[in-house]
CSV table of C-alpha atoms in Angstrom, one decimal:
chain,number,residue,atom,x,y,z
A,144,UNK,CA,-76.3,-2.3,34.0
A,145,UNK,CA,-79.7,-2.6,31.6
A,146,UNK,CA,-81.2,-5.8,31.0
A,147,UNK,CA,-81.7,-7.4,27.8
A,148,UNK,CA,-79.2,-5.1,25.5
A,149,UNK,CA,-76.2,-7.1,26.0
A,150,UNK,CA,-75.2,-10.0,23.6
A,151,UNK,CA,-75.5,-13.4,25.3
A,152,UNK,CA,-73.8,-15.4,22.4
A,153,UNK,CA,-70.0,-14.9,24.1
A,154,UNK,CA,-67.4,-17.4,23.4
A,155,UNK,CA,-63.8,-17.7,23.3
A,156,UNK,CA,-62.3,-16.6,20.1
A,157,UNK,CA,-58.6,-16.7,18.8
A,158,UNK,CA,-57.6,-13.6,17.6
A,159,UNK,CA,-54.3,-13.9,15.3
A,160,UNK,CA,-51.7,-10.8,14.5
A,161,UNK,CA,-50.7,-11.7,11.0
A,162,UNK,CA,-47.6,-9.5,10.9
A,163,UNK,CA,-45.9,-11.4,13.6
A,164,UNK,CA,-48.0,-14.4,14.2
A,165,UNK,CA,-49.1,-14.0,17.8
A,166,UNK,CA,-52.3,-15.3,19.2
A,167,UNK,CA,-54.3,-14.4,22.2
A,168,UNK,CA,-57.5,-16.3,23.1
A,169,UNK,CA,-60.4,-14.0,24.9
A,170,UNK,CA,-64.2,-14.0,24.7
A,171,UNK,CA,-65.9,-12.5,22.1
A,172,UNK,CA,-69.2,-12.2,19.8
A,173,UNK,CA,-67.3,-11.6,16.7
A,174,UNK,CA,-68.4,-14.0,13.9
A,175,UNK,CA,-66.0,-16.0,11.9
A,176,UNK,CA,-65.7,-18.3,9.3
A,177,UNK,CA,-62.3,-19.5,9.9
A,178,UNK,CA,-61.2,-21.7,12.9
A,179,UNK,CA,-57.6,-22.5,14.5
A,180,UNK,CA,-56.6,-25.4,16.5
A,181,UNK,CA,-55.2,-24.2,19.9
A,182,UNK,CA,-53.7,-27.0,22.3
A,183,UNK,CA,-55.9,-29.3,20.7
A,184,UNK,CA,-59.2,-27.2,21.1
A,185,UNK,CA,-60.8,-25.7,18.0
A,186,UNK,CA,-61.6,-21.8,18.0
A,187,UNK,CA,-62.8,-19.3,15.5
A,188,UNK,CA,-60.4,-17.5,14.2
A,189,UNK,CA,-60.4,-13.5,13.7
A,190,UNK,CA,-57.1,-12.2,11.9
A,191,UNK,CA,-56.0,-9.1,12.7
A,192,UNK,CA,-53.3,-6.6,10.5
A,193,UNK,CA,-52.0,-5.1,13.9
A,194,UNK,CA,-52.2,-5.6,17.9
A,195,UNK,CA,-50.5,-4.7,21.0
A,196,UNK,CA,-47.3,-7.0,20.3
A,197,UNK,CA,-47.0,-5.4,16.8
A,198,UNK,CA,-48.1,-2.1,17.2
A,199,UNK,CA,-45.0,0.5,17.3
A,200,UNK,CA,-46.6,2.6,20.5
A,201,UNK,CA,-46.6,-0.6,22.5
A,202,UNK,CA,-43.4,-2.1,21.3
A,203,UNK,CA,-41.6,1.1,21.9
A,204,UNK,CA,-40.4,1.3,18.4
A,205,UNK,CA,-42.8,4.7,18.0
A,206,UNK,CA,-41.1,7.7,16.6
A,207,UNK,CA,-41.0,10.8,18.7
A,208,UNK,CA,-41.5,13.9,16.7
A,209,UNK,CA,-39.9,17.2,17.7
A,210,UNK,CA,-42.9,19.2,17.8
A,211,UNK,CA,-41.1,22.2,19.3
A,212,UNK,CA,-38.2,22.5,16.7
A,213,UNK,CA,-40.8,22.1,13.9
A,214,UNK,CA,-42.9,25.2,15.3
A,215,UNK,CA,-40.0,27.3,16.0
A,216,UNK,CA,-38.7,26.7,12.5
A,217,UNK,CA,-42.1,27.7,11.2
A,218,UNK,CA,-42.5,30.8,13.1
A,219,UNK,CA,-38.7,32.0,11.8
A,220,UNK,CA,-39.5,31.0,8.3
A,221,UNK,CA,-42.6,33.1,8.3
A,222,UNK,CA,-41.6,36.0,10.5
A,223,UNK,CA,-40.6,38.0,7.7
A,224,UNK,CA,-44.5,38.2,6.7
A,225,UNK,CA,-45.8,39.5,9.7
A,226,UNK,CA,-46.8,43.1,9.8
C-alpha cells in the first residue's frame, strides 16, 4: 500500500436508509452536519435514499425481463423488411 495517500480521519458514522428507516454503523470519512444518537452514543448521520435493505435487487423483488421473448418478437416483427 502506498504511504500518505489514505485519509486519516476515519470515524464511526451512521448511515440511515430513509425509505425504511434501517440504520447501520460503519467507519467513514464522509462529512455530515446531522447527528443521531444510537444506544446512548452520538454519531454523524448520513441519509441514504436506498441501501441494501431496500434495493429491489437485494430484497428479491426485482423484476426479471424476458429478453429472449422480446428479441424473438422484434425479429418476427421486422423479418418482412429483410432482403
